[in-house]
CSV table of C-alpha atoms in Angstrom, one decimal:
chain,number,residue,atom,x,y,z
A,1,MET,CA,170.3,67.6,143.5
A,2,THR,CA,171.2,66.2,139.1
A,3,ALA,CA,168.8,66.6,137.3
A,4,SER,CA,167.7,63.4,135.2
A,5,THR,CA,167.0,62.8,131.3
A,6,THR,CA,165.3,59.6,131.1
A,7,ARG,CA,164.3,58.5,127.7
A,8,SER,CA,160.3,58.1,126.7
A,9,ALA,CA,158.4,57.8,124.0
A,10,ALA,CA,154.8,57.8,125.7
A,11,HIS,CA,155.9,61.2,128.1
A,12,GLY,CA,157.0,64.9,127.3
A,13,ILE,CA,158.9,67.2,129.3
A,14,ALA,CA,158.5,67.1,132.8
A,15,ALA,CA,159.1,69.4,135.8
A,16,ALA,CA,162.8,69.0,136.1
A,17,THR,CA,163.5,65.7,134.3
A,18,THR,CA,163.3,65.6,130.5
A,19,THR,CA,162.0,62.6,129.0
A,20,ARG,CA,163.2,61.5,125.9
A,21,GLY,CA,162.1,58.0,123.4
A,22,PRO,CA,162.6,56.7,120.9
A,23,ALA,CA,160.6,58.7,119.2
A,24,HIS,CA,164.1,60.9,118.6
A,25,ARG,CA,164.9,62.2,115.1
A,26,ALA,CA,168.9,60.7,115.1
A,27,VAL,CA,171.2,63.1,114.1
A,28,ARG,CA,173.8,62.9,111.6
A,29,ALA,CA,176.7,62.9,113.8
A,30,SER,CA,179.2,65.8,113.2
A,31,HIS,CA,182.3,65.9,110.8
A,32,SER,CA,184.0,68.4,112.8
A,33,SER,CA,187.9,68.1,112.2
A,34,ALA,CA,189.5,67.4,115.9
A,35,ALA,CA,193.2,66.5,115.8
A,36,ALA,CA,195.3,63.7,115.8
A,37,GLY,CA,196.2,64.1,119.6
A,38,ALA,CA,199.1,60.9,120.1
A,39,SER,CA,198.4,58.0,121.4
A,40,ALA,CA,200.1,54.6,122.9
A,41,THR,CA,199.1,52.8,120.0
A,42,SER,CA,197.8,53.2,116.9
A,43,THR,CA,197.3,51.3,113.8
A,44,THR,CA,195.1,51.8,109.9
A,45,PRO,CA,191.9,50.0,110.6
A,46,SER,CA,191.1,47.5,107.4
A,47,ARG,CA,187.6,48.7,106.0
A,48,SER,CA,187.5,44.5,105.0
A,49,ASP,CA,187.8,43.1,108.3
A,50,SER,CA,187.9,45.2,111.0
A,51,ARG,CA,187.6,43.4,114.1
A,52,HIS,CA,188.9,41.9,117.8
A,53,GLY,CA,189.7,39.5,118.6
A,54,GLY,CA,186.6,39.0,122.2
A,55,GLY,CA,187.9,39.3,125.9
A,56,ARG,CA,190.0,37.2,127.3
A,57,GLY,CA,187.9,35.0,130.3
A,58,GLY,CA,184.7,36.2,131.9
A,59,SER,CA,181.1,36.1,131.0
A,60,TRP,CA,180.2,36.8,127.6
A,61,HIS,CA,178.2,40.9,128.3
A,62,GLN,CA,182.4,42.0,130.4
A,63,ALA,CA,184.1,41.0,127.4
A,64,LEU,CA,185.0,44.1,127.3
A,65,LEU,CA,186.3,44.6,130.6
A,66,PRO,CA,190.0,43.5,129.3
A,67,TYR,CA,190.8,45.6,127.1
A,68,THR,CA,190.2,48.2,129.3
A,69,GLN,CA,192.8,46.2,132.1
A,70,HIS,CA,195.7,45.3,130.0
A,71,PRO,CA,194.9,47.0,126.0
A,72,GLU,CA,198.6,46.3,125.6
A,73,THR,CA,199.2,42.8,125.2
A,74,TYR,CA,196.3,42.7,122.7
A,75,ASP,CA,197.4,42.5,118.4
A,76,PRO,CA,197.4,46.3,117.8
A,77,ALA,CA,196.2,45.5,114.3
A,78,ARG,CA,193.7,43.4,114.8
A,79,GLU,CA,192.3,44.1,118.6
A,80,VAL,CA,192.6,47.2,119.9
A,81,PHE,CA,193.6,50.8,117.4
A,82,ALA,CA,194.2,52.9,119.9
A,83,TYR,CA,194.7,53.5,124.2
A,84,SER,CA,195.6,55.9,126.1
A,85,GLU,CA,196.2,56.4,130.0
A,86,SER,CA,193.0,57.3,129.6
A,87,THR,CA,190.3,55.9,126.8
A,88,VAL,CA,191.3,52.5,124.4
A,89,THR,CA,190.1,52.3,120.8
A,90,ILE,CA,189.2,48.6,119.8
A,91,TYR,CA,187.9,47.0,116.8
A,92,ASP,CA,183.9,45.3,117.3
A,93,GLN,CA,184.4,42.2,116.8
A,94,TYR,CA,181.0,41.3,115.1
A,95,PRO,CA,181.6,44.8,112.3
A,96,LYS,CA,178.3,45.9,111.3
A,97,SER,CA,180.1,47.9,108.3
A,98,SER,CA,183.5,48.6,106.4
A,99,VAL,CA,185.2,50.2,110.5
A,100,HIS,CA,183.0,49.7,112.8
A,101,LEU,CA,184.8,50.3,115.8
A,102,LEU,CA,184.9,51.2,119.7
A,103,VAL,CA,185.4,54.1,122.3
A,104,MET,CA,185.7,53.2,125.7
A,105,PRO,CA,187.4,54.2,129.6
A,106,ARG,CA,189.5,53.0,130.9
A,107,ARG,CA,187.8,52.7,133.8
A,108,VAL,CA,185.3,50.5,134.7
A,109,VAL,CA,181.6,52.3,133.6
A,110,THR,CA,178.9,50.2,133.4
A,111,ASN,CA,176.7,52.6,130.8
A,112,VAL,CA,175.9,56.0,130.4
A,113,SER,CA,173.3,55.3,133.1
A,114,ALA,CA,175.8,55.5,135.5
A,115,LEU,CA,177.3,58.3,135.3
A,116,ASP,CA,176.5,61.6,137.3
A,117,PRO,CA,177.0,65.0,135.2
A,118,ALA,CA,177.6,66.5,139.4
A,119,LYS,CA,180.0,64.4,140.0
A,120,GLU,CA,184.6,65.7,139.2
A,121,GLU,CA,185.4,62.8,138.1
A,122,ASP,CA,182.5,61.5,135.9
A,123,VAL,CA,182.5,65.2,134.2
A,124,ARG,CA,186.1,64.1,133.3
A,125,VAL,CA,185.3,60.4,131.8
A,126,VAL,CA,182.5,62.2,129.5
A,127,ASP,CA,185.0,64.2,128.5
A,128,GLN,CA,187.4,62.2,127.8
A,129,VAL,CA,186.0,59.1,125.7
A,130,ASP,CA,184.4,63.0,123.4
A,131,ALA,CA,187.5,64.1,122.5
A,132,GLU,CA,189.5,60.5,121.7
A,133,CYS,CA,186.0,60.3,119.9
A,134,GLN,CA,186.6,63.1,117.7
A,135,ARG,CA,190.6,62.5,116.7
A,136,VAL,CA,189.6,59.2,115.6
A,137,LEU,CA,186.1,60.1,113.6
A,138,ALA,CA,189.5,62.7,112.1
A,139,LEU,CA,191.2,59.9,111.3
A,140,MET,CA,188.2,57.6,109.7
A,141,GLN,CA,187.2,60.7,108.2
A,142,ALA,CA,190.3,61.3,107.0
A,143,MET,CA,191.4,58.1,105.5
A,144,HIS,CA,187.7,57.5,104.5
A,145,PRO,CA,187.1,60.4,103.2
A,146,THR,CA,183.5,59.1,100.8
A,147,LEU,CA,182.3,57.3,103.4
A,148,ARG,CA,179.7,59.0,106.5
A,149,PHE,CA,180.0,58.0,110.1
A,150,ARG,CA,178.4,57.7,113.4
A,151,LEU,CA,179.3,57.8,117.0
A,152,GLY,CA,176.9,56.6,119.2
A,153,LEU,CA,175.8,53.8,121.4
A,154,HIS,CA,172.6,51.9,122.0
A,155,ALA,CA,169.3,52.4,124.6
A,156,VAL,CA,170.1,49.5,126.3
A,157,PRO,CA,173.4,47.8,125.3
A,158,SER,CA,173.7,44.4,125.6
A,159,MET,CA,177.9,44.6,126.9
A,160,THR,CA,179.0,46.2,130.2
A,161,GLN,CA,181.1,49.0,130.4
A,162,LEU,CA,180.3,52.5,128.4
A,163,HIS,CA,181.3,52.6,124.6
A,164,VAL,CA,180.4,54.6,121.8
A,165,HIS,CA,179.8,53.8,118.1
A,166,LEU,CA,181.9,54.2,115.3
A,167,ILE,CA,180.4,53.2,112.8
A,168,SER,CA,180.4,54.3,109.0
A,169,GLN,CA,177.1,53.4,106.8
A,170,ASP,CA,177.8,51.5,103.8
A,171,PHE,CA,176.3,48.6,105.3
A,172,ALA,CA,175.5,46.8,102.4
A,173,ARG,CA,178.3,44.4,102.6
A,174,ALA,CA,179.6,43.8,106.2
A,175,GLU,CA,179.1,39.8,106.9
A,176,LYS,CA,178.4,40.3,110.6
A,177,LEU,CA,174.8,42.3,110.0
A,178,LYS,CA,172.4,39.5,109.7
A,179,THR,CA,169.6,40.3,111.7
A,180,LYS,CA,166.6,42.6,112.3
A,181,GLN,CA,167.7,43.6,115.4
A,182,HIS,CA,171.3,43.4,113.8
A,183,TRP,CA,169.9,46.0,111.8
A,184,ASN,CA,167.8,47.8,114.4
A,185,SER,CA,170.0,48.6,116.5
A,186,PHE,CA,171.9,51.5,114.6
A,187,THR,CA,169.7,52.8,111.7
A,188,THR,CA,166.6,53.5,114.4
A,189,ALA,CA,166.5,55.5,117.8
A,190,PHE,CA,168.0,53.1,119.5
A,191,PHE,CA,170.7,54.0,118.5
A,192,VAL,CA,171.6,57.4,120.3
A,193,ASP,CA,174.2,59.8,119.2
A,194,TRP,CA,176.6,60.3,121.2
A,195,GLU,CA,176.3,64.3,120.8
A,196,TRP,CA,173.2,63.8,122.5
A,197,VAL,CA,174.5,62.4,125.1
A,198,VAL,CA,177.5,64.9,125.4
A,199,ASP,CA,175.0,67.8,125.4
A,200,GLU,CA,172.8,66.7,127.7
A,201,PHE,CA,175.7,65.8,130.6
A,202,LYS,CA,177.4,69.1,129.9
A,203,ALA,CA,174.5,70.9,130.7
A,204,GLY,CA,173.6,69.0,134.0
A,205,ARG,CA,171.3,66.3,133.0
A,206,LYS,CA,171.8,62.4,134.1
A,207,VAL,CA,170.9,60.1,131.3
A,208,THR,CA,168.8,57.0,131.6
A,209,PHE,CA,166.5,55.0,129.5
A,210,GLU,CA,163.0,53.5,128.9
A,211,LYS,CA,164.5,49.9,128.7
A,212,GLN,CA,161.0,48.7,127.9
A,213,GLU,CA,159.7,51.3,125.2
A,214,TYR,CA,163.4,51.1,123.4
A,215,GLU,CA,163.7,47.7,123.0
A,216,GLN,CA,160.2,47.5,120.8
A,217,LEU,CA,162.4,49.3,118.3
A,218,LEU,CA,164.3,46.2,117.0
A,219,LYS,CA,161.7,44.9,116.2
A,220,SER,CA,160.3,47.6,114.1
A,221,PRO,CA,160.3,46.8,110.0
A,222,LEU,CA,163.3,46.7,107.8
A,223,LYS,CA,164.2,50.0,106.3
A,224,CYS,CA,166.4,51.2,104.9
A,225,HIS,CA,168.3,54.7,106.9
A,226,GLU,CA,168.3,56.4,103.9
A,227,CYS,CA,165.6,55.4,100.9
A,228,THR,CA,162.5,56.7,103.3
A,229,ASP,CA,160.1,56.7,100.5
A,230,LEU,CA,161.0,53.0,99.7
A,231,PRO,CA,158.1,50.3,101.6
A,232,ALA,CA,160.3,47.9,104.5
A,233,PHE,CA,162.1,44.9,103.0
A,234,THR,CA,160.6,41.6,104.1
A,235,ASN,CA,163.7,40.3,105.3
A,236,MET,CA,168.1,40.8,105.6
A,237,PRO,CA,168.7,39.6,101.8
A,238,ARG,CA,166.2,42.1,100.5
A,239,LEU,CA,167.4,45.2,102.5
A,240,LYS,CA,171.3,44.1,101.7
A,241,ALA,CA,170.6,43.4,98.0
A,242,HIS,CA,168.4,46.6,97.7
A,243,LEU,CA,171.9,48.2,100.2
A,244,ASP,CA,174.3,46.9,97.4
A,245,SER,CA,172.4,47.5,94.3
A,246,GLN,CA,173.5,52.3,95.4
A,247,PRO,CA,176.0,53.8,96.5
A,248,HIS,CA,174.4,54.2,101.0
A,249,GLY,CA,176.5,55.3,103.6
A,250,VAL,CA,177.8,58.0,101.6
A,251,ARG,CA,178.9,61.5,101.4
A,252,ASP,CA,178.0,64.3,98.9
A,253,ASP,CA,180.6,65.4,96.5
A,254,GLU,CA,181.0,68.9,98.8
A,255,ASN,CA,181.2,67.3,102.2
A,256,ALA,CA,184.2,64.8,100.8
A,257,SER,CA,185.7,66.8,99.4
A,258,LYS,CA,186.5,69.3,102.5
């Protein structure tokens, strides 16, 4: 039997189930280097214009699926950053920071909860996506050594197809970052670190989330993701003005020099 990891704010650890909720403290993505392996297509993402062109046909919720089926038909400068037989990495259509990419399996996987660690083919999917996440992370760190990045996914994704966000933490001038929901989806525990997901999967635990509890996080007060001592901001313009007033999302000198 496969153990199930369900994240919930209201419960502790049960017999065969690890319960995890929005109170989980998010950790930063690992900055370990990864070898830049070959891919069928690879381009340099623009820090100010990283976006993809939107899925062709179908409903909005399924807009990611065409990229997994025919990545070679998309513009490598604006839509598909890289692809292989097992994964595809695309530019987010509505980037919430200067660098915002999505890493997906080519195989159709609705979301992370659809994967079973007891199935060899599902373990392979997680391994392949993780390898590509680390490869692209290493590339972005080399290209933008002063920026901090996170790898993660939304506990309650809005789009069909498993996708891992690789997103820089310099949110100040992202034009598409407009609402409280946008902000909280990347700066609260609603954004679940990919590293944790991989660790749970390798431990043989299936990952699921308490939808209602996580959705409540999107209504959280507007807090700076770094200046934790500051009170909440009353609106997004004031928060973004604060973010723009001093460096945010940058690595310290010691890490940036590595």
